[in-house]
Short mmCIF file of C-alpha atoms and ligand atoms in Angstrom, two decimals:
data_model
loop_
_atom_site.label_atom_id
_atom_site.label_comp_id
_atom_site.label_asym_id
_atom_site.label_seq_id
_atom_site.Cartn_x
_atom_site.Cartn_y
_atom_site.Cartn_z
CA UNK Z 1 -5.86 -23.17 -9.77
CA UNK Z 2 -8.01 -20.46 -8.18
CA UNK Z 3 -6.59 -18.54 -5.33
CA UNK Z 4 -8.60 -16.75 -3.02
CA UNK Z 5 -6.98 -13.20 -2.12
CA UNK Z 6 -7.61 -12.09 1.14
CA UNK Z 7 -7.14 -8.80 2.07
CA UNK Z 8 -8.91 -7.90 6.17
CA UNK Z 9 -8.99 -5.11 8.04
CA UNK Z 10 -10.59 -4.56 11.50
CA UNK Z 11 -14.29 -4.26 10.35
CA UNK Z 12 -14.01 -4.75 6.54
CA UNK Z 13 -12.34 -7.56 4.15
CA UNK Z 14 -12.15 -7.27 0.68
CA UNK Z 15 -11.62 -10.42 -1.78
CA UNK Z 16 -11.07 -11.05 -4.97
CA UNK Z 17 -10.79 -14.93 -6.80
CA UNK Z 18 -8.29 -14.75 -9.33
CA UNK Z 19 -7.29 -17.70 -12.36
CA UNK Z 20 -3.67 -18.42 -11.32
CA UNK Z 21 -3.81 -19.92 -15.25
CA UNK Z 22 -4.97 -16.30 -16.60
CA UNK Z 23 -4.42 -14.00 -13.80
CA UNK Z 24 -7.61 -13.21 -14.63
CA UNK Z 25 -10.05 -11.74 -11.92
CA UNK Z 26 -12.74 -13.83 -11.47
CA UNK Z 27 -14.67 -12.23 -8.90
CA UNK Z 28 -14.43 -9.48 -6.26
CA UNK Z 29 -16.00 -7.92 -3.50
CA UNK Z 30 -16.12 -5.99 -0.04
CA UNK Z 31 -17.48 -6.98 3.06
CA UNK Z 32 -18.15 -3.59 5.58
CA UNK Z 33 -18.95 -2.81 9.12
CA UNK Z 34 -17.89 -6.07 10.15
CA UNK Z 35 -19.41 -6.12 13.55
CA UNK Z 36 -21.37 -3.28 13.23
CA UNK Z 37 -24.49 -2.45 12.23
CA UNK Z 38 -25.48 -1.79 8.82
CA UNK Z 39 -23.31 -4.56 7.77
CA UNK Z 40 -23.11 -5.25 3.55
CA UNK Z 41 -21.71 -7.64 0.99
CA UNK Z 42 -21.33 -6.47 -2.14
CA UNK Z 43 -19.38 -8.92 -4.77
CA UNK Z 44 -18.73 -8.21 -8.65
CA UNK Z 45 -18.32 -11.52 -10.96
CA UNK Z 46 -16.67 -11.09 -13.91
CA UNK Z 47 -18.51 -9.33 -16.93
CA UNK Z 48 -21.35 -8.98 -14.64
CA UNK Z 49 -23.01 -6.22 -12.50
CA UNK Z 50 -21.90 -5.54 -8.46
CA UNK Z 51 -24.71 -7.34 -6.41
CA UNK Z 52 -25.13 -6.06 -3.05
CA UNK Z 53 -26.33 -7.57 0.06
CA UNK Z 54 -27.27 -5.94 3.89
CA UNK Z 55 -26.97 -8.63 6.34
CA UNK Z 56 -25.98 -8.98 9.45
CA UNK Z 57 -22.31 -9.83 10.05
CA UNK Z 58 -21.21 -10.03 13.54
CA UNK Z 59 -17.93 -11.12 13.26
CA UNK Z 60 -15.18 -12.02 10.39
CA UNK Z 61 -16.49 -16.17 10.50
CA UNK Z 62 -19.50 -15.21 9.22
CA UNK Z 63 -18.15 -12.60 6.70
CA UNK Z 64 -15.85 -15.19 5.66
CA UNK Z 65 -18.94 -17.62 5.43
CA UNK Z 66 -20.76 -15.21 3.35
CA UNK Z 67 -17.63 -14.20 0.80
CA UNK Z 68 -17.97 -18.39 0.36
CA UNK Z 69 -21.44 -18.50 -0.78
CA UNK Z 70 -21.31 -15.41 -2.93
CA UNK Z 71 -18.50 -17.13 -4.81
CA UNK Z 72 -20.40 -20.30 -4.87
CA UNK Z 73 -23.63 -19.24 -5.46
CA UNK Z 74 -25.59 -21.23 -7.46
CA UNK Z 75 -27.09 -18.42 -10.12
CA UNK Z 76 -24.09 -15.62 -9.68
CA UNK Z 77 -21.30 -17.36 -8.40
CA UNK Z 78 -18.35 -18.13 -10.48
CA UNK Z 79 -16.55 -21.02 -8.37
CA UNK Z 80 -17.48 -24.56 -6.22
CA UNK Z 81 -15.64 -24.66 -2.95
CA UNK Z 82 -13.60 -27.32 -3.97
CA UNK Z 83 -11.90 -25.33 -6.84
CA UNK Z 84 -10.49 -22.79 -4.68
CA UNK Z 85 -6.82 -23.90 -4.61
CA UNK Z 86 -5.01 -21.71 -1.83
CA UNK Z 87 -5.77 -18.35 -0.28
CA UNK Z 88 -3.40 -15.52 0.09
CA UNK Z 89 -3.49 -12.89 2.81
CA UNK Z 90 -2.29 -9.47 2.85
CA UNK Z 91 -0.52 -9.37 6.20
CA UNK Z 92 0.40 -5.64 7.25
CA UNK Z 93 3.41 -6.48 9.53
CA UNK Z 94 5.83 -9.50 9.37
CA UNK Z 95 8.65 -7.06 11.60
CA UNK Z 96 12.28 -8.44 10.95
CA UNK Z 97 10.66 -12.19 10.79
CA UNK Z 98 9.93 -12.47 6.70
CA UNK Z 99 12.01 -11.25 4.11
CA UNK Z 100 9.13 -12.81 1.84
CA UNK Z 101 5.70 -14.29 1.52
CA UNK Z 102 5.31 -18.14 3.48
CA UNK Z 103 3.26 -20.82 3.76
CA UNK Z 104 1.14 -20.23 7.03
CA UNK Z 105 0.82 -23.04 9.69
CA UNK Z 106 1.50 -22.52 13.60
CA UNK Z 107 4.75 -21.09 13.84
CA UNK Z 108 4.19 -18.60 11.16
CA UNK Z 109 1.03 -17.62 13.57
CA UNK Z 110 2.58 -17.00 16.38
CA UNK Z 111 5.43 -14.61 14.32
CA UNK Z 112 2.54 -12.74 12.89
CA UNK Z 113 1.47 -12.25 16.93
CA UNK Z 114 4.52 -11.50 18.24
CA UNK Z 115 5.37 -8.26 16.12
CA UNK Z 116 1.27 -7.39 16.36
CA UNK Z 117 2.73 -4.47 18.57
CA UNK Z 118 4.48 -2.98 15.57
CA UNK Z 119 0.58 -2.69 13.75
CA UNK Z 120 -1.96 -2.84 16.64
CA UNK Z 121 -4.47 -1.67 14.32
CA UNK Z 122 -3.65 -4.32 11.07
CA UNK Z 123 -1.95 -7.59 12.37
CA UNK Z 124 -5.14 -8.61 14.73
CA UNK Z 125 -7.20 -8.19 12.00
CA UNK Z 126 -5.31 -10.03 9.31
CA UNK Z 127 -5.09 -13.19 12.09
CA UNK Z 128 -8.37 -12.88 12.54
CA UNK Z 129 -9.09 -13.19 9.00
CA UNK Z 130 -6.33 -16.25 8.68
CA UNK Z 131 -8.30 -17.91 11.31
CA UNK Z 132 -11.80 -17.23 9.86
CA UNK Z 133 -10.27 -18.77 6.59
CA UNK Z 134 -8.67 -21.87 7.98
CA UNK Z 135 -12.06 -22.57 9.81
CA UNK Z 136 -14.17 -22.23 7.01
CA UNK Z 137 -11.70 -24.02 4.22
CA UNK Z 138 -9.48 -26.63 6.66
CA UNK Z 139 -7.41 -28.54 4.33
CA UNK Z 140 -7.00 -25.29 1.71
CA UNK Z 141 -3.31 -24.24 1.81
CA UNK Z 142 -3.08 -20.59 2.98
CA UNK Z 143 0.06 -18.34 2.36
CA UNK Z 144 0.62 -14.64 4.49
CA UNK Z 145 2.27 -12.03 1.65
CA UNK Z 146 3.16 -9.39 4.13
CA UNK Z 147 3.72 -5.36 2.93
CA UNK Z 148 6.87 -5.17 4.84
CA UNK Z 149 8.61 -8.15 3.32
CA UNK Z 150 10.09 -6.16 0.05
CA UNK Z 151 11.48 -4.11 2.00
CA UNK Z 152 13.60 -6.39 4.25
CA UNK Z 153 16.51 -5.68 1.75
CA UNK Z 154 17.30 -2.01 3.01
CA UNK Z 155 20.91 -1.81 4.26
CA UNK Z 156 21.05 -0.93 7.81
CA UNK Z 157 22.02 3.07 7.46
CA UNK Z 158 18.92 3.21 5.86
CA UNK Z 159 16.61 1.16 8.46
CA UNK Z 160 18.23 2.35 11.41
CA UNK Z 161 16.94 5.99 13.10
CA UNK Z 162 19.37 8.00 15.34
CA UNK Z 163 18.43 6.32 18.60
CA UNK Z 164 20.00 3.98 21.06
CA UNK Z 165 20.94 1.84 19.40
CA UNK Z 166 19.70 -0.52 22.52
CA UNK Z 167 16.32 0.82 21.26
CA UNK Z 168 16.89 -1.51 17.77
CA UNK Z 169 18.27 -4.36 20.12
CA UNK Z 170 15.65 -4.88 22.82
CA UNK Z 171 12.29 -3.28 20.81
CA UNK Z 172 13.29 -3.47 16.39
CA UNK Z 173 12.44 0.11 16.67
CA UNK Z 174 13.70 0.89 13.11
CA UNK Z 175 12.24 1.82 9.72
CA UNK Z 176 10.32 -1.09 8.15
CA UNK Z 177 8.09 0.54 5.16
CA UNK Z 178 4.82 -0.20 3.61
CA UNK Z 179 3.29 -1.08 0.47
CA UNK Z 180 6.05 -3.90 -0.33
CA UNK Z 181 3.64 -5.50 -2.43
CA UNK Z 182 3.22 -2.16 -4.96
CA UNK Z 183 6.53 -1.28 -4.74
CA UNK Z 184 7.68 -5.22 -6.07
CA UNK Z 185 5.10 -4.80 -8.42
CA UNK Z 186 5.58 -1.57 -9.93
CA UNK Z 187 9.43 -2.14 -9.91
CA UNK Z 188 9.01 -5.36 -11.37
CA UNK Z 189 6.70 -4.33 -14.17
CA UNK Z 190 8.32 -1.67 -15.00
CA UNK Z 191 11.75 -3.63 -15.99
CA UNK Z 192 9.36 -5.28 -18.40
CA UNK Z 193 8.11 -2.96 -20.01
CA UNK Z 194 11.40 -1.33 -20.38
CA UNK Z 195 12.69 -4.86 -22.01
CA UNK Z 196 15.37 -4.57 -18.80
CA UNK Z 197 16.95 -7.04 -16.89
CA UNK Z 198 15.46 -6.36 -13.11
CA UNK Z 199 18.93 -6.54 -11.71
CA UNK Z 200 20.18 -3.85 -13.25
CA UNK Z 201 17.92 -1.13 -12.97
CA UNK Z 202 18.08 2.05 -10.48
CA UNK Z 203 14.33 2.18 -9.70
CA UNK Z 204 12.39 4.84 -7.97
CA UNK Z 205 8.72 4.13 -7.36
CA UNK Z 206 5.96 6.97 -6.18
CA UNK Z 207 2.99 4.60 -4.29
CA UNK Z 208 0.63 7.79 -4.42
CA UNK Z 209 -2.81 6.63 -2.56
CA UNK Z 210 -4.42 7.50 0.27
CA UNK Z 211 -1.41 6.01 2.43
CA UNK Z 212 1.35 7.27 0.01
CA UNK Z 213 5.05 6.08 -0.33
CA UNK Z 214 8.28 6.31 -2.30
CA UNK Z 215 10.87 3.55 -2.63
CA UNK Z 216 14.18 3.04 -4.21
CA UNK Z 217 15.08 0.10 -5.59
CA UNK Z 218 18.37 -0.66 -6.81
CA UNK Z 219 19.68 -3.58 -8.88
CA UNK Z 220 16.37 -5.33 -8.16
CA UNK Z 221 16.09 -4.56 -4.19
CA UNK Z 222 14.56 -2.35 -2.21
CA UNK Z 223 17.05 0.06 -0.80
CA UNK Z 224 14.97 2.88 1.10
CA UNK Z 225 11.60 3.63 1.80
CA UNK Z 226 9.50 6.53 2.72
CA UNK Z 227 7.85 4.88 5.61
CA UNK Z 228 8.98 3.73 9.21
CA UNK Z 229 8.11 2.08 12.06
CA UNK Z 230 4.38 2.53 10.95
CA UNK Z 231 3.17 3.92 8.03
CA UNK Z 232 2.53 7.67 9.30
CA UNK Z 233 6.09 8.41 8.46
CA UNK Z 234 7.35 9.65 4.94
CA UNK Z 235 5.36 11.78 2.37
CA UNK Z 236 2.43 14.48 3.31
CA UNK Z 237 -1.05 11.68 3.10
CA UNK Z 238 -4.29 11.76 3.00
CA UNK Z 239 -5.03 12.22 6.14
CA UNK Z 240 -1.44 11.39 7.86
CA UNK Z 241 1.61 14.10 8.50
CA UNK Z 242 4.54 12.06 7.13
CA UNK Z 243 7.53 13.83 8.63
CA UNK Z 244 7.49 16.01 11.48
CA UNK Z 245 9.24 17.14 14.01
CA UNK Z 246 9.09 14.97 17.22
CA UNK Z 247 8.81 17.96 19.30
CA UNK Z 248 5.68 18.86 17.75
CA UNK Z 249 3.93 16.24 19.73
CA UNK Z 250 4.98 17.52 22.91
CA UNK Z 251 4.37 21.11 21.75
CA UNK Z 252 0.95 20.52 20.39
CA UNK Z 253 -0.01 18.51 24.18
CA UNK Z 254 1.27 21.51 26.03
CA UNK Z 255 -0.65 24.42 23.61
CA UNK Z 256 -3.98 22.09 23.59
CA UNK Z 257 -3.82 20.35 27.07
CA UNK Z 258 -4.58 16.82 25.44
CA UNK Z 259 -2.32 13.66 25.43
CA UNK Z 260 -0.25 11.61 23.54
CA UNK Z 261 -3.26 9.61 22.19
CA UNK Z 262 -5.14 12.10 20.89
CA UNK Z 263 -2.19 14.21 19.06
CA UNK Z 264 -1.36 10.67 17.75
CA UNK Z 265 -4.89 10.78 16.30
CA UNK Z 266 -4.60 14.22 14.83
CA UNK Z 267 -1.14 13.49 12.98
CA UNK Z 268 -2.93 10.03 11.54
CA UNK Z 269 -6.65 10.94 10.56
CA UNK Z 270 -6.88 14.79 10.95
CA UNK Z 271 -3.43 15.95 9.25
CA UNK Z 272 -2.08 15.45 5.61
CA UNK Z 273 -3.23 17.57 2.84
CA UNK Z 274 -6.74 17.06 4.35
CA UNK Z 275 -5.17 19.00 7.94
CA UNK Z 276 -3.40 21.50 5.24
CA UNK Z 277 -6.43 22.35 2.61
CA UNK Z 278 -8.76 23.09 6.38
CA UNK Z 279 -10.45 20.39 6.30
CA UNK Z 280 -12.23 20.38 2.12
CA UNK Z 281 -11.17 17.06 1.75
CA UNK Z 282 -8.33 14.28 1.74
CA UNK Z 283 -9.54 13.62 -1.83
CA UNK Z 284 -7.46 15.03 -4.48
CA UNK Z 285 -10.35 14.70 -7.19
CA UNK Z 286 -11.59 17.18 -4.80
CA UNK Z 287 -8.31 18.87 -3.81
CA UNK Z 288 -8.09 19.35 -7.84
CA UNK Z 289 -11.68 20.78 -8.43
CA UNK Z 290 -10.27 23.31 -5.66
CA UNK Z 291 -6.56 23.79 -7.19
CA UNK Z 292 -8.13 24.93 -10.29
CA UNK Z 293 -10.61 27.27 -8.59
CA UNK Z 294 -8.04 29.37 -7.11
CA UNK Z 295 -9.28 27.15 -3.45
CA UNK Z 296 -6.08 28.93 -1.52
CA UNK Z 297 -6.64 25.50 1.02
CA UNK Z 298 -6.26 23.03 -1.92
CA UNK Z 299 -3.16 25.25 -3.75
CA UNK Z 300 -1.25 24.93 -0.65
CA UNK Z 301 -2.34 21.36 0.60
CA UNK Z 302 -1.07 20.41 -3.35
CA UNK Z 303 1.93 22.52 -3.55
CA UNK Z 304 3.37 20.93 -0.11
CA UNK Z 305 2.21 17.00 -1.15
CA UNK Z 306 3.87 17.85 -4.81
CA UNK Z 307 6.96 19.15 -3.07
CA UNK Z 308 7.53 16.52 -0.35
CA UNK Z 309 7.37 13.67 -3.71
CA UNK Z 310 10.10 15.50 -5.29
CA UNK Z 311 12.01 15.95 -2.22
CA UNK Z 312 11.95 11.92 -1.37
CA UNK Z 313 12.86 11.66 -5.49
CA UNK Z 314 16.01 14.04 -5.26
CA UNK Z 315 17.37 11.61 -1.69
CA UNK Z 316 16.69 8.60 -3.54
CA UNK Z 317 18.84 9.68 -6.39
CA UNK Z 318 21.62 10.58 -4.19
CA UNK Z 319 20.78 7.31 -2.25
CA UNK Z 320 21.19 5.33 -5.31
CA UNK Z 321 23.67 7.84 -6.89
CA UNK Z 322 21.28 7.72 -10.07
CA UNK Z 323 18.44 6.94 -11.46
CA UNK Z 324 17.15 5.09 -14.85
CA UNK Z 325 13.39 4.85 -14.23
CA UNK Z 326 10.90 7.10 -12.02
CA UNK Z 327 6.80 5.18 -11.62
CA UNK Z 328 3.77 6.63 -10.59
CA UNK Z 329 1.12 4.92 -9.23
CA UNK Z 330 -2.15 3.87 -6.90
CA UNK Z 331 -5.20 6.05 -7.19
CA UNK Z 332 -3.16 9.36 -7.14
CA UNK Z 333 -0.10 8.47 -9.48
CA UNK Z 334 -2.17 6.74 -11.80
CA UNK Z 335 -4.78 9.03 -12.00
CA UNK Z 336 -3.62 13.17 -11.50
CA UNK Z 337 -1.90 13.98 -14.43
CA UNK Z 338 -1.14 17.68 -12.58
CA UNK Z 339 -0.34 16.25 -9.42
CA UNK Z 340 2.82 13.93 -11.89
CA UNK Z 341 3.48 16.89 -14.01
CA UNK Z 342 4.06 19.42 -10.13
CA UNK Z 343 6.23 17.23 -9.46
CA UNK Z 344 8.44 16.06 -12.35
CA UNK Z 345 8.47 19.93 -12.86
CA UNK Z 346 11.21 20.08 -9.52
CA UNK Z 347 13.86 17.29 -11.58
CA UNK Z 348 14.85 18.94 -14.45
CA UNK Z 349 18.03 18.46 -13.42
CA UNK Z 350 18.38 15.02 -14.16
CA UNK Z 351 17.58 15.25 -17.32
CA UNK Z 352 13.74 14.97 -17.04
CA UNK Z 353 10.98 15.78 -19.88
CA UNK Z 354 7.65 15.04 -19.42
CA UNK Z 355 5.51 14.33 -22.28
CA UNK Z 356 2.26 16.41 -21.97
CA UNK Z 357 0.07 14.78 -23.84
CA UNK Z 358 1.44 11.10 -22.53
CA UNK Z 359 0.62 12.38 -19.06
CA UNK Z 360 -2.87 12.79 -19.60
CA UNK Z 361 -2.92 9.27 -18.88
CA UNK Z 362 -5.68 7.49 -16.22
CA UNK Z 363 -5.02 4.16 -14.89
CA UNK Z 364 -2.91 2.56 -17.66
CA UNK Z 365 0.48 1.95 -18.10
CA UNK Z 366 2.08 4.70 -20.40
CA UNK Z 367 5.72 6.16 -20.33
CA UNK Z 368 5.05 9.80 -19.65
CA UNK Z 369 8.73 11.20 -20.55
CA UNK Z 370 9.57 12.24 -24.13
CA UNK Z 371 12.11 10.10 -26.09
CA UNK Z 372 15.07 12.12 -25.24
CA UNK Z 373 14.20 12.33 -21.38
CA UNK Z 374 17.88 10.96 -19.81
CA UNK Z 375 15.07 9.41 -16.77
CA UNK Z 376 12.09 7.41 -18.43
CA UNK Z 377 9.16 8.40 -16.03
CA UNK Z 378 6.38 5.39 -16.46
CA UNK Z 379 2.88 5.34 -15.25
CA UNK Z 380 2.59 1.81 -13.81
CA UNK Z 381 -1.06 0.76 -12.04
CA UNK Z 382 -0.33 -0.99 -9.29
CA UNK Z 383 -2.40 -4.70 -8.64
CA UNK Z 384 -1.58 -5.95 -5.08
CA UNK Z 385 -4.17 -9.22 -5.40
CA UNK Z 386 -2.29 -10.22 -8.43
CA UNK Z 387 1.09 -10.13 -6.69
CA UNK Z 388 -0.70 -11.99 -3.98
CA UNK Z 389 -2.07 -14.66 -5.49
CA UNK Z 390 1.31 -15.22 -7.96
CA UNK Z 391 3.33 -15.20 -4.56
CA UNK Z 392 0.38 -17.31 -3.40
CA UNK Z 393 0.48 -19.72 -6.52
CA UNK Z 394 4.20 -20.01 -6.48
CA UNK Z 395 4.15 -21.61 -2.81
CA UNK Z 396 0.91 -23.84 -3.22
CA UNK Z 397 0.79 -25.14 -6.98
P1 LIG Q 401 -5.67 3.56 -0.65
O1 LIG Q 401 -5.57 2.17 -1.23
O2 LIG Q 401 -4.48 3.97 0.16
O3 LIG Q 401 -6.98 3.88 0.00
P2 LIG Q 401 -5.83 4.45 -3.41
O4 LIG Q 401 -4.58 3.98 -4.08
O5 LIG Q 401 -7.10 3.78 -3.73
O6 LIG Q 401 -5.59 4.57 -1.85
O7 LIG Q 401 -5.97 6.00 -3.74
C1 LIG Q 401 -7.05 6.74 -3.27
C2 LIG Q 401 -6.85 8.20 -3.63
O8 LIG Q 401 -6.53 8.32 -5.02
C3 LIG Q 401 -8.13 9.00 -3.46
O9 LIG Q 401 -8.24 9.51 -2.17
C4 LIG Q 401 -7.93 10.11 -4.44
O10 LIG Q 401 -7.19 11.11 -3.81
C5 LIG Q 401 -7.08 9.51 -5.52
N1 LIG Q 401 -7.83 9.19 -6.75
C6 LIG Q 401 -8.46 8.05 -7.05
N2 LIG Q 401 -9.03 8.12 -8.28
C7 LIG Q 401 -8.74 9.35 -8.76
C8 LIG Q 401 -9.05 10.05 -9.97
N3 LIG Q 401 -9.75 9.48 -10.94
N4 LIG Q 401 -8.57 11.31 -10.10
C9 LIG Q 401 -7.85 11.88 -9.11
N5 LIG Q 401 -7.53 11.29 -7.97
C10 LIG Q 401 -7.96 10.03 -7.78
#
């Protein structure tokens, strides 16, 4: 069967067709500025070259409609309509509703809507995309995999924050977490590669992107997570805080005379190591180039992302009282070797080597400790769509 992997943000979607057979990709692509002008479609079939197309795409029907004919085209496409098998959406927030992925029809729908509060920015967008897709394929079966799911597992010491606790009652104001999808993944994978039965590892996974993350997974579930309500919580970002101190917001309104909104803004888009490295860049390619120049902005933006990893490590150890396996990965983990090694440099105490030459690693799976390292330290690439479209396969075949 082919599945369809949908993954749709508020003015961009990106797709990929993948053999449920070979979990082979068969095609991907990007649709952006969805509704605004300038609009493109750029899809890659397998083995071949990207082709890119400006067109005008005033909503997510039509984006949908094109993502259609560029798989079906008749020169580069690699599919007929009637092959596609299911599609699977990436679905931010499922809230308290979905401990795992489902099969979407009405009721499903309307869960997806009700905790759209808890993602204001994600959850309107993934419906509209749902919608887009049931219009344009009616009778294909569609499943939601949702990035909260995985981590429906936590115990409730670890989900709940100090509040009234009428908060949790009458709002679920409690930690959810991101990046489910990686984290099963990696966590997964990992076990495998290890020749380890799932259930009985202590797991620790390091989702290092542009939203970043750190989960521990014990005995094959998720027992903590770096993020919260949404995902600005947790480790130092791209572009997002993590952890502060409430009062900051209130502090920073008084000292700048702006609101709520707009310090809200700051700690999601102008903070992170981009806020700490004065605004050079969010990028740690770049962030690196500056490390290594002596760039004081990009040594201390580094040195307090590095720290803040090790930090979540060390509580997840003590969370888990142990710890067998430690992953890296998304763009950062998989990719900065000095970014791993800054930050495996903090655990010696457990028993840590790294492997220097192992960690010069990009993008491939690779243990990174030496042989006598008590923790093996793995660098696992993440691959959301394929989770997706197994969870998606598994529900529809
Ligand atoms: P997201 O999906 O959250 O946008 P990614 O997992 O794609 O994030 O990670 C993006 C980040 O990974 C980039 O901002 C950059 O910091 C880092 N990155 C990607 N590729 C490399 C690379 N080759 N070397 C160093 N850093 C990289």
């Amino acid at each position: 069967m082919k599945i369809l992997v949908i993954n749709c943000g508020s003015s961009s979607l990106k797709f990929q067709l993948i053999d449920s057979d070979t979990e082979a990709v068969i095609g991907k692509g990007l649709c952006e500025r969805i509704g605004i002008e300038g609009s493109k479609i750029s899809f890659t079939p397998a083995g071949k070259d990207k082709i890119t197309k400006e067109t005008p795409m005033p909503d997510h029907n039509e984006a949908i409609r094109l993502v259609i004919e560029a798989i079906t085209d008749p020169v580069n496409g690699v599919a007929q309509l009637s092959e596609i098998g299911a599609v699977g959406h990436r679905i931010v927030h499922g809230g308290e509703n979905f401990t795992s992925s489902v099969v979407i029809n009405d009721e499903v729908i309307k869960a997806i809507e009700e905790v759209s509060d808890l993602a204001p920015l994600h959850n309107p967008a993934n419906l509209i995309g749902i919608r887009a897709c049931q219009k344009a394929m009616p009778n294909v079966p569609m499943v939601a995999v949702f990035d909260t799911a995985f981590h429906q597992t936590m115990p409730e010491e670890a989900y709940l924050y100090g509040l009234p606790y009428s908060y949790y009652e009458k709002y679920k104001i409690r930690r959810y977490g991101f990046h489910g999808t990686s984290h099963s993944y990696v966590s997964k994978r990992v076990a495998e590669i290890m020749g380890k039965d799932y259930d009985s590892l202590k797991t620790i996974v390091c989702h290092l992107g542009n939203g970043a993350s750190v989960s521990a997974v014990k005995n094959g579930k998720c027992v903590d997570t770096s993020m919260g309500l949404t995902p600005l919580e947790g480790l130092i970002m791209g572009t997002r805080s993590g952890d502060i101190d409430p009062s900051v917001i209130d502090f920073i309104e008084q000292k700048e005379g702006i609101d709520t909104k707009a310090v809200m803004n700051i700690l999601n888009k102008k903070s992170g190591v981009f806020g700490l490295s004065d605004d050079l860049s969010s990028d740690f390619r770049d962030l690196e180039a500056g490390y290594n120049a002596g760039n004081k902005g990009a040594i201390r933006a580094v040195d307090a992302f590095c720290y803040k990893v090790a930090k979540y490590i060390g509580s997840y150890v003590a969370a888990m009282n142990g710890v067998d396996t430690i992953c890296f990965t998304a763009g950062i983990g998989e990719n900065t070797s000095f970014v791993r090694e800054k930050v495996l440099a903090y655990l010696g105490y457990l028993g840590i080597t790294i492997d220097k030459e192992a960690n010069k690693v990009h993008g491939e799976e690779k243990l990174i400790s030496t042989a006598d390292s008590k923790v093996k330290v793995y660098v696992v690439p993440t691959n959301e769509e394929l989770a997706i479209a197994r969870d998606t396969y598994a529900l529809c075949k």
